[in-house]
Amino acid sequence: IERTLSIIKPDATRRNLTGKINAKFEDAGLRIVAQKRIQLTMAQAGKFYEVHAERPFYGELCEFMASAPVVVQVLEGEGAIAKNREVMGATNPKDAAPGTVRADFAESVGENSVHGSDAPETAAVEIAYFFSGLELVG
Ligand code: GTP
Ligand code: MG
């Protein structure tokens, strides 16, 4: 059974959308096996998104991620990584399929409500970045 790291981003926590987003995950058969609300520092956001360090929007992205609390969570299920990305929808909400989190809630390509790991290797690294083994309750 697969696990993926999900983040409900500041634009969504600000608008009190955590429950509505979690309902989409659960309706898709994903189980929330760990979850906490945290305030990222710029340094912590920068480290998390360091693969994007050379991209023009990196500074903006880190400032956004540190601008309000986020909810970090581990989602578990068959094919959880791909399933979660399906539920999230395309990065740009204009391209996101109807009914996806980003189609329903995202404000822009930057402020797009959720993050999800994109591969097993990144999921393992990203889960370990936020959670200890003791915090994962399957
Ligand atoms: P994540 O699950 O957050 O990694 O999204 P993704 O895999 O769909 O997109 P990608 O990894 O390419 O980009 C990471 C994040 O950077 C996106 O989710 C956006 O928040 C942000 N981002 C991507 N492209 C742009 C852009 O053109 N402008 C701005 N401001 N932010 C962007
Ligand atoms: Mg990505």
mmCIF file with all atom_site columns, C-alpha atoms and ligand atoms in Angstrom:
data_model
loop_
_atom_site.group_PDB
_atom_site.id
_atom_site.type_symbol
_atom_site.label_atom_id
_atom_site.label_alt_id
_atom_site.label_comp_id
_atom_site.label_asym_id
_atom_site.label_entity_id
_atom_site.label_seq_id
_atom_site.pdbx_PDB_ins_code
_atom_site.Cartn_x
_atom_site.Cartn_y
_atom_site.Cartn_z
_atom_site.occupancy
_atom_site.B_iso_or_equiv
_atom_site.pdbx_formal_charge
_atom_site.auth_seq_id
_atom_site.auth_comp_id
_atom_site.auth_asym_id
_atom_site.auth_atom_id
_atom_site.pdbx_PDB_model_num
ATOM   1   C  CA  . ILE A 1 1   ? 0.000   0.000  0.000   1.00 0.00 ? 1   ILE A CA  1
ATOM   2   C  CA  . GLU A 1 2   ? 1.379   3.376  -1.053  1.00 0.00 ? 2   GLU A CA  1
ATOM   3   C  CA  . ARG A 1 3   ? 1.775   6.643  0.855   1.00 0.00 ? 3   ARG A CA  1
ATOM   4   C  CA  . THR A 1 4   ? 2.155   10.201 -0.391  1.00 0.00 ? 4   THR A CA  1
ATOM   5   C  CA  . LEU A 1 5   ? 2.839   13.581 1.202   1.00 0.00 ? 5   LEU A CA  1
ATOM   6   C  CA  . SER A 1 6   ? 0.114   16.175 0.788   1.00 0.00 ? 6   SER A CA  1
ATOM   7   C  CA  . ILE A 1 7   ? 0.121   19.830 1.800   1.00 0.00 ? 7   ILE A CA  1
ATOM   8   C  CA  . ILE A 1 8   ? -2.959  22.014 2.066   1.00 0.00 ? 8   ILE A CA  1
ATOM   9   C  CA  . LYS A 1 9   ? -1.412  25.369 1.158   1.00 0.00 ? 9   LYS A CA  1
ATOM   10  C  CA  . PRO A 1 10  ? -1.882  28.822 2.774   1.00 0.00 ? 10  PRO A CA  1
ATOM   11  C  CA  . ASP A 1 11  ? -4.493  30.075 0.263   1.00 0.00 ? 11  ASP A CA  1
ATOM   12  C  CA  . ALA A 1 12  ? -6.718  27.144 1.297   1.00 0.00 ? 12  ALA A CA  1
ATOM   13  C  CA  . THR A 1 13  ? -6.127  27.250 5.079   1.00 0.00 ? 13  THR A CA  1
ATOM   14  C  CA  . ARG A 1 14  ? -6.856  31.016 4.996   1.00 0.00 ? 14  ARG A CA  1
ATOM   15  C  CA  . ARG A 1 15  ? -10.235 30.335 3.388   1.00 0.00 ? 15  ARG A CA  1
ATOM   16  C  CA  . ASN A 1 16  ? -11.019 27.537 5.887   1.00 0.00 ? 16  ASN A CA  1
ATOM   17  C  CA  . LEU A 1 17  ? -11.119 24.841 3.179   1.00 0.00 ? 17  LEU A CA  1
ATOM   18  C  CA  . THR A 1 18  ? -9.248  22.031 4.981   1.00 0.00 ? 18  THR A CA  1
ATOM   19  C  CA  . GLY A 1 19  ? -12.387 19.962 5.578   1.00 0.00 ? 19  GLY A CA  1
ATOM   20  C  CA  . LYS A 1 20  ? -13.717 20.327 2.045   1.00 0.00 ? 20  LYS A CA  1
ATOM   21  C  CA  . ILE A 1 21  ? -10.338 19.309 0.588   1.00 0.00 ? 21  ILE A CA  1
ATOM   22  C  CA  . ASN A 1 22  ? -10.011 16.367 2.982   1.00 0.00 ? 22  ASN A CA  1
ATOM   23  C  CA  . ALA A 1 23  ? -13.492 15.205 1.937   1.00 0.00 ? 23  ALA A CA  1
ATOM   24  C  CA  . LYS A 1 24  ? -12.288 14.971 -1.675  1.00 0.00 ? 24  LYS A CA  1
ATOM   25  C  CA  . PHE A 1 25  ? -9.298  12.856 -0.591  1.00 0.00 ? 25  PHE A CA  1
ATOM   26  C  CA  . GLU A 1 26  ? -11.459 10.546 1.504   1.00 0.00 ? 26  GLU A CA  1
ATOM   27  C  CA  . ASP A 1 27  ? -14.147 10.259 -1.185  1.00 0.00 ? 27  ASP A CA  1
ATOM   28  C  CA  . ALA A 1 28  ? -11.401 9.113  -3.592  1.00 0.00 ? 28  ALA A CA  1
ATOM   29  C  CA  . GLY A 1 29  ? -10.427 6.310  -1.182  1.00 0.00 ? 29  GLY A CA  1
ATOM   30  C  CA  . LEU A 1 30  ? -7.341  7.986  0.270   1.00 0.00 ? 30  LEU A CA  1
ATOM   31  C  CA  . ARG A 1 31  ? -6.882  7.558  4.029   1.00 0.00 ? 31  ARG A CA  1
ATOM   32  C  CA  . ILE A 1 32  ? -5.347  10.390 6.092   1.00 0.00 ? 32  ILE A CA  1
ATOM   33  C  CA  . VAL A 1 33  ? -2.843  8.462  8.255   1.00 0.00 ? 33  VAL A CA  1
ATOM   34  C  CA  . ALA A 1 34  ? -1.029  11.535 9.650   1.00 0.00 ? 34  ALA A CA  1
ATOM   35  C  CA  . GLN A 1 35  ? -1.899  15.210 9.701   1.00 0.00 ? 35  GLN A CA  1
ATOM   36  C  CA  . LYS A 1 36  ? -0.752  18.409 11.409  1.00 0.00 ? 36  LYS A CA  1
ATOM   37  C  CA  . ARG A 1 37  ? -1.135  22.158 11.017  1.00 0.00 ? 37  ARG A CA  1
ATOM   38  C  CA  . ILE A 1 38  ? 2.189   24.007 11.042  1.00 0.00 ? 38  ILE A CA  1
ATOM   39  C  CA  . GLN A 1 39  ? 3.602   27.430 10.201  1.00 0.00 ? 39  GLN A CA  1
ATOM   40  C  CA  . LEU A 1 40  ? 6.594   27.064 7.845   1.00 0.00 ? 40  LEU A CA  1
ATOM   41  C  CA  . THR A 1 41  ? 9.506   29.487 8.068   1.00 0.00 ? 41  THR A CA  1
ATOM   42  C  CA  . MET A 1 42  ? 10.984  30.818 4.812   1.00 0.00 ? 42  MET A CA  1
ATOM   43  C  CA  . ALA A 1 43  ? 13.975  28.528 5.376   1.00 0.00 ? 43  ALA A CA  1
ATOM   44  C  CA  . GLN A 1 44  ? 11.794  25.445 5.834   1.00 0.00 ? 44  GLN A CA  1
ATOM   45  C  CA  . ALA A 1 45  ? 9.720   26.280 2.729   1.00 0.00 ? 45  ALA A CA  1
ATOM   46  C  CA  . GLY A 1 46  ? 12.934  26.903 0.786   1.00 0.00 ? 46  GLY A CA  1
ATOM   47  C  CA  . LYS A 1 47  ? 14.365  23.541 1.759   1.00 0.00 ? 47  LYS A CA  1
ATOM   48  C  CA  . PHE A 1 48  ? 11.144  21.726 0.904   1.00 0.00 ? 48  PHE A CA  1
ATOM   49  C  CA  . TYR A 1 49  ? 10.998  23.292 -2.576  1.00 0.00 ? 49  TYR A CA  1
ATOM   50  C  CA  . GLU A 1 50  ? 14.761  23.303 -3.223  1.00 0.00 ? 50  GLU A CA  1
ATOM   51  C  CA  . VAL A 1 51  ? 14.281  21.339 -6.510  1.00 0.00 ? 51  VAL A CA  1
ATOM   52  C  CA  . HIS A 1 52  ? 12.654  24.520 -7.825  1.00 0.00 ? 52  HIS A CA  1
ATOM   53  C  CA  . ALA A 1 53  ? 15.471  26.822 -6.615  1.00 0.00 ? 53  ALA A CA  1
ATOM   54  C  CA  . GLU A 1 54  ? 16.448  27.841 -10.148 1.00 0.00 ? 54  GLU A CA  1
ATOM   55  C  CA  . ARG A 1 55  ? 12.907  28.599 -11.290 1.00 0.00 ? 55  ARG A CA  1
ATOM   56  C  CA  . PRO A 1 56  ? 11.883  32.260 -11.601 1.00 0.00 ? 56  PRO A CA  1
ATOM   57  C  CA  . PHE A 1 57  ? 8.959   31.842 -9.192  1.00 0.00 ? 57  PHE A CA  1
ATOM   58  C  CA  . TYR A 1 58  ? 11.004  30.209 -6.381  1.00 0.00 ? 58  TYR A CA  1
ATOM   59  C  CA  . GLY A 1 59  ? 11.141  33.285 -4.129  1.00 0.00 ? 59  GLY A CA  1
ATOM   60  C  CA  . GLU A 1 60  ? 7.451   33.981 -4.580  1.00 0.00 ? 60  GLU A CA  1
ATOM   61  C  CA  . LEU A 1 61  ? 6.628   30.315 -3.931  1.00 0.00 ? 61  LEU A CA  1
ATOM   62  C  CA  . CYS A 1 62  ? 8.605   30.224 -0.651  1.00 0.00 ? 62  CYS A CA  1
ATOM   63  C  CA  . GLU A 1 63  ? 7.067   33.490 0.565   1.00 0.00 ? 63  GLU A CA  1
ATOM   64  C  CA  . PHE A 1 64  ? 3.613   32.159 -0.218  1.00 0.00 ? 64  PHE A CA  1
ATOM   65  C  CA  . MET A 1 65  ? 4.238   28.841 1.589   1.00 0.00 ? 65  MET A CA  1
ATOM   66  C  CA  . ALA A 1 66  ? 5.418   30.738 4.692   1.00 0.00 ? 66  ALA A CA  1
ATOM   67  C  CA  . SER A 1 67  ? 2.595   33.319 4.558   1.00 0.00 ? 67  SER A CA  1
ATOM   68  C  CA  . ALA A 1 68  ? 0.090   31.401 6.697   1.00 0.00 ? 68  ALA A CA  1
ATOM   69  C  CA  . PRO A 1 69  ? -0.249  27.949 8.295   1.00 0.00 ? 69  PRO A CA  1
ATOM   70  C  CA  . VAL A 1 70  ? -0.298  24.834 6.131   1.00 0.00 ? 70  VAL A CA  1
ATOM   71  C  CA  . VAL A 1 71  ? -1.724  21.384 6.868   1.00 0.00 ? 71  VAL A CA  1
ATOM   72  C  CA  . VAL A 1 72  ? 0.798   18.658 6.109   1.00 0.00 ? 72  VAL A CA  1
ATOM   73  C  CA  . GLN A 1 73  ? -0.567  15.154 5.807   1.00 0.00 ? 73  GLN A CA  1
ATOM   74  C  CA  . VAL A 1 74  ? 0.230   11.621 4.726   1.00 0.00 ? 74  VAL A CA  1
ATOM   75  C  CA  . LEU A 1 75  ? -2.341  9.983  2.469   1.00 0.00 ? 75  LEU A CA  1
ATOM   76  C  CA  . GLU A 1 76  ? -2.419  6.206  2.089   1.00 0.00 ? 76  GLU A CA  1
ATOM   77  C  CA  . GLY A 1 77  ? -4.089  3.976  -0.488  1.00 0.00 ? 77  GLY A CA  1
ATOM   78  C  CA  . GLU A 1 78  ? -3.631  1.835  -3.591  1.00 0.00 ? 78  GLU A CA  1
ATOM   79  C  CA  . GLY A 1 79  ? -1.652  3.977  -6.032  1.00 0.00 ? 79  GLY A CA  1
ATOM   80  C  CA  . ALA A 1 80  ? -1.904  6.895  -3.586  1.00 0.00 ? 80  ALA A CA  1
ATOM   81  C  CA  . ILE A 1 81  ? 0.621   9.108  -5.399  1.00 0.00 ? 81  ILE A CA  1
ATOM   82  C  CA  . ALA A 1 82  ? -1.144  9.035  -8.763  1.00 0.00 ? 82  ALA A CA  1
ATOM   83  C  CA  . LYS A 1 83  ? -4.601  9.021  -7.195  1.00 0.00 ? 83  LYS A CA  1
ATOM   84  C  CA  . ASN A 1 84  ? -3.801  12.108 -5.133  1.00 0.00 ? 84  ASN A CA  1
ATOM   85  C  CA  . ARG A 1 85  ? -2.483  13.973 -8.180  1.00 0.00 ? 85  ARG A CA  1
ATOM   86  C  CA  . GLU A 1 86  ? -5.706  13.074 -9.991  1.00 0.00 ? 86  GLU A CA  1
ATOM   87  C  CA  . VAL A 1 87  ? -7.784  14.499 -7.133  1.00 0.00 ? 87  VAL A CA  1
ATOM   88  C  CA  . MET A 1 88  ? -5.560  17.624 -7.037  1.00 0.00 ? 88  MET A CA  1
ATOM   89  C  CA  . GLY A 1 89  ? -5.908  18.416 -10.759 1.00 0.00 ? 89  GLY A CA  1
ATOM   90  C  CA  . ALA A 1 90  ? -3.456  20.251 -13.009 1.00 0.00 ? 90  ALA A CA  1
ATOM   91  C  CA  . THR A 1 91  ? -0.994  22.757 -11.496 1.00 0.00 ? 91  THR A CA  1
ATOM   92  C  CA  . ASN A 1 92  ? -2.768  25.661 -13.198 1.00 0.00 ? 92  ASN A CA  1
ATOM   93  C  CA  . PRO A 1 93  ? -6.425  25.722 -12.071 1.00 0.00 ? 93  PRO A CA  1
ATOM   94  C  CA  . LYS A 1 94  ? -7.416  26.900 -15.569 1.00 0.00 ? 94  LYS A CA  1
ATOM   95  C  CA  . ASP A 1 95  ? -6.305  23.479 -16.855 1.00 0.00 ? 95  ASP A CA  1
ATOM   96  C  CA  . ALA A 1 96  ? -7.662  21.434 -13.948 1.00 0.00 ? 96  ALA A CA  1
ATOM   97  C  CA  . ALA A 1 97  ? -10.457 18.938 -14.629 1.00 0.00 ? 97  ALA A CA  1
ATOM   98  C  CA  . PRO A 1 98  ? -13.893 19.710 -13.144 1.00 0.00 ? 98  PRO A CA  1
ATOM   99  C  CA  . GLY A 1 99  ? -14.352 18.441 -9.602  1.00 0.00 ? 99  GLY A CA  1
ATOM   100 C  CA  . THR A 1 100 ? -10.654 18.435 -8.769  1.00 0.00 ? 100 THR A CA  1
ATOM   101 C  CA  . VAL A 1 101 ? -9.342  20.381 -5.756  1.00 0.00 ? 101 VAL A CA  1
ATOM   102 C  CA  . ARG A 1 102 ? -7.600  22.937 -7.930  1.00 0.00 ? 102 ARG A CA  1
ATOM   103 C  CA  . ALA A 1 103 ? -10.575 23.411 -10.287 1.00 0.00 ? 103 ALA A CA  1
ATOM   104 C  CA  . ASP A 1 104 ? -12.889 23.995 -7.347  1.00 0.00 ? 104 ASP A CA  1
ATOM   105 C  CA  . PHE A 1 105 ? -10.632 25.967 -4.990  1.00 0.00 ? 105 PHE A CA  1
ATOM   106 C  CA  . ALA A 1 106 ? -7.295  27.177 -6.426  1.00 0.00 ? 106 ALA A CA  1
ATOM   107 C  CA  . GLU A 1 107 ? -6.834  30.905 -6.989  1.00 0.00 ? 107 GLU A CA  1
ATOM   108 C  CA  . SER A 1 108 ? -3.911  30.881 -9.459  1.00 0.00 ? 108 SER A CA  1
ATOM   109 C  CA  . VAL A 1 109 ? -1.021  28.735 -10.742 1.00 0.00 ? 109 VAL A CA  1
ATOM   110 C  CA  . GLY A 1 110 ? 1.023   29.807 -7.698  1.00 0.00 ? 110 GLY A CA  1
ATOM   111 C  CA  . GLU A 1 111 ? -1.699  29.811 -5.048  1.00 0.00 ? 111 GLU A CA  1
ATOM   112 C  CA  . ASN A 1 112 ? -3.079  26.437 -6.030  1.00 0.00 ? 112 ASN A CA  1
ATOM   113 C  CA  . SER A 1 113 ? -4.355  25.068 -2.706  1.00 0.00 ? 113 SER A CA  1
ATOM   114 C  CA  . VAL A 1 114 ? -2.486  21.735 -2.531  1.00 0.00 ? 114 VAL A CA  1
ATOM   115 C  CA  . HIS A 1 115 ? 0.843   19.992 -3.026  1.00 0.00 ? 115 HIS A CA  1
ATOM   116 C  CA  . GLY A 1 116 ? 1.263   16.275 -3.691  1.00 0.00 ? 116 GLY A CA  1
ATOM   117 C  CA  . SER A 1 117 ? 4.412   14.177 -4.091  1.00 0.00 ? 117 SER A CA  1
ATOM   118 C  CA  . ASP A 1 118 ? 5.116   13.228 -7.705  1.00 0.00 ? 118 ASP A CA  1
ATOM   119 C  CA  . ALA A 1 119 ? 6.958   9.871  -7.346  1.00 0.00 ? 119 ALA A CA  1
ATOM   120 C  CA  . PRO A 1 120 ? 7.753   7.172  -4.750  1.00 0.00 ? 120 PRO A CA  1
ATOM   121 C  CA  . GLU A 1 121 ? 11.258  8.593  -4.158  1.00 0.00 ? 121 GLU A CA  1
ATOM   122 C  CA  . THR A 1 122 ? 10.015  12.146 -3.545  1.00 0.00 ? 122 THR A CA  1
ATOM   123 C  CA  . ALA A 1 123 ? 7.135   10.851 -1.401  1.00 0.00 ? 123 ALA A CA  1
ATOM   124 C  CA  . ALA A 1 124 ? 9.593   9.063  0.918   1.00 0.00 ? 124 ALA A CA  1
ATOM   125 C  CA  . VAL A 1 125 ? 11.818  12.140 1.253   1.00 0.00 ? 125 VAL A CA  1
ATOM   126 C  CA  . GLU A 1 126 ? 8.886   14.529 1.726   1.00 0.00 ? 126 GLU A CA  1
ATOM   127 C  CA  . ILE A 1 127 ? 7.126   12.333 4.330   1.00 0.00 ? 127 ILE A CA  1
ATOM   128 C  CA  . ALA A 1 128 ? 10.374  12.076 6.312   1.00 0.00 ? 128 ALA A CA  1
ATOM   129 C  CA  . TYR A 1 129 ? 10.801  15.869 6.102   1.00 0.00 ? 129 TYR A CA  1
ATOM   130 C  CA  . PHE A 1 130 ? 7.619   16.441 8.134   1.00 0.00 ? 130 PHE A CA  1
ATOM   131 C  CA  . PHE A 1 131 ? 6.831   13.244 10.063  1.00 0.00 ? 131 PHE A CA  1
ATOM   132 C  CA  . SER A 1 132 ? 8.574   10.730 12.309  1.00 0.00 ? 132 SER A CA  1
ATOM   133 C  CA  . GLY A 1 133 ? 7.620   7.056  12.057  1.00 0.00 ? 133 GLY A CA  1
ATOM   134 C  CA  . LEU A 1 134 ? 5.747   7.359  15.369  1.00 0.00 ? 134 LEU A CA  1
ATOM   135 C  CA  . GLU A 1 135 ? 3.389   9.930  13.862  1.00 0.00 ? 135 GLU A CA  1
ATOM   136 C  CA  . LEU A 1 136 ? 2.207   7.626  11.069  1.00 0.00 ? 136 LEU A CA  1
ATOM   137 C  CA  . VAL A 1 137 ? -0.791  5.646  12.217  1.00 0.00 ? 137 VAL A CA  1
ATOM   138 C  CA  . GLY A 1 138 ? -2.086  3.399  9.431   1.00 0.00 ? 138 GLY A CA  1
HETATM 139 P  P1  . GTP B 2 .   ? 3.208   20.636 -6.296  1.00 0.00 ? 1   GTP B P1  1
HETATM 140 O  O1  . GTP B 2 .   ? 2.366   19.474 -5.933  1.00 0.00 ? 1   GTP B O1  1
HETATM 141 O  O2  . GTP B 2 .   ? 2.999   21.842 -5.387  1.00 0.00 ? 1   GTP B O2  1
HETATM 142 O  O3  . GTP B 2 .   ? 4.676   20.280 -6.462  1.00 0.00 ? 1   GTP B O3  1
HETATM 143 O  O4  . GTP B 2 .   ? 2.627   21.119 -7.707  1.00 0.00 ? 1   GTP B O4  1
HETATM 144 P  P2  . GTP B 2 .   ? 2.911   20.529 -9.143  1.00 0.00 ? 1   GTP B P2  1
HETATM 145 O  O5  . GTP B 2 .   ? 3.757   19.297 -9.086  1.00 0.00 ? 1   GTP B O5  1
HETATM 146 O  O6  . GTP B 2 .   ? 1.592   20.463 -9.827  1.00 0.00 ? 1   GTP B O6  1
HETATM 147 O  O7  . GTP B 2 .   ? 3.750   21.723 -9.798  1.00 0.00 ? 1   GTP B O7  1
HETATM 148 P  P3  . GTP B 2 .   ? 5.340   21.952 -9.868  1.00 0.00 ? 1   GTP B P3  1
HETATM 149 O  O8  . GTP B 2 .   ? 6.064   20.939 -9.060  1.00 0.00 ? 1   GTP B O8  1
HETATM 150 O  O9  . GTP B 2 .   ? 5.705   22.165 -11.281 1.00 0.00 ? 1   GTP B O9  1
HETATM 151 O  O10 . GTP B 2 .   ? 5.455   23.376 -9.139  1.00 0.00 ? 1   GTP B O10 1
HETATM 152 C  C1  . GTP B 2 .   ? 5.484   23.450 -7.737  1.00 0.00 ? 1   GTP B C1  1
HETATM 153 C  C2  . GTP B 2 .   ? 4.641   24.613 -7.275  1.00 0.00 ? 1   GTP B C2  1
HETATM 154 O  O11 . GTP B 2 .   ? 5.248   25.821 -7.696  1.00 0.00 ? 1   GTP B O11 1
HETATM 155 C  C3  . GTP B 2 .   ? 3.232   24.683 -7.866  1.00 0.00 ? 1   GTP B C3  1
HETATM 156 O  O12 . GTP B 2 .   ? 2.294   23.896 -7.192  1.00 0.00 ? 1   GTP B O12 1
HETATM 157 C  C4  . GTP B 2 .   ? 2.903   26.140 -7.700  1.00 0.00 ? 1   GTP B C4  1
HETATM 158 O  O13 . GTP B 2 .   ? 2.492   26.452 -6.370  1.00 0.00 ? 1   GTP B O13 1
HETATM 159 C  C5  . GTP B 2 .   ? 4.246   26.796 -7.951  1.00 0.00 ? 1   GTP B C5  1
HETATM 160 N  N1  . GTP B 2 .   ? 4.324   27.214 -9.347  1.00 0.00 ? 1   GTP B N1  1
HETATM 161 C  C6  . GTP B 2 .   ? 4.465   26.452 -10.454 1.00 0.00 ? 1   GTP B C6  1
HETATM 162 N  N2  . GTP B 2 .   ? 4.507   27.184 -11.571 1.00 0.00 ? 1   GTP B N2  1
HETATM 163 C  C7  . GTP B 2 .   ? 4.395   28.487 -11.148 1.00 0.00 ? 1   GTP B C7  1
HETATM 164 C  C8  . GTP B 2 .   ? 4.354   29.743 -11.829 1.00 0.00 ? 1   GTP B C8  1
HETATM 165 O  O14 . GTP B 2 .   ? 4.440   29.827 -13.049 1.00 0.00 ? 1   GTP B O14 1
HETATM 166 N  N3  . GTP B 2 .   ? 4.235   30.859 -11.033 1.00 0.00 ? 1   GTP B N3  1
HETATM 167 C  C9  . GTP B 2 .   ? 4.137   30.797 -9.671  1.00 0.00 ? 1   GTP B C9  1
HETATM 168 N  N4  . GTP B 2 .   ? 4.013   31.917 -8.948  1.00 0.00 ? 1   GTP B N4  1
HETATM 169 N  N5  . GTP B 2 .   ? 4.166   29.626 -9.017  1.00 0.00 ? 1   GTP B N5  1
HETATM 170 C  C10 . GTP B 2 .   ? 4.276   28.496 -9.731  1.00 0.00 ? 1   GTP B C10 1
HETATM 171 MG MG  . MG  B 3 .   ? 5.609   19.164 -7.975  1.00 0.00 ? 2   MG  B MG  1
#
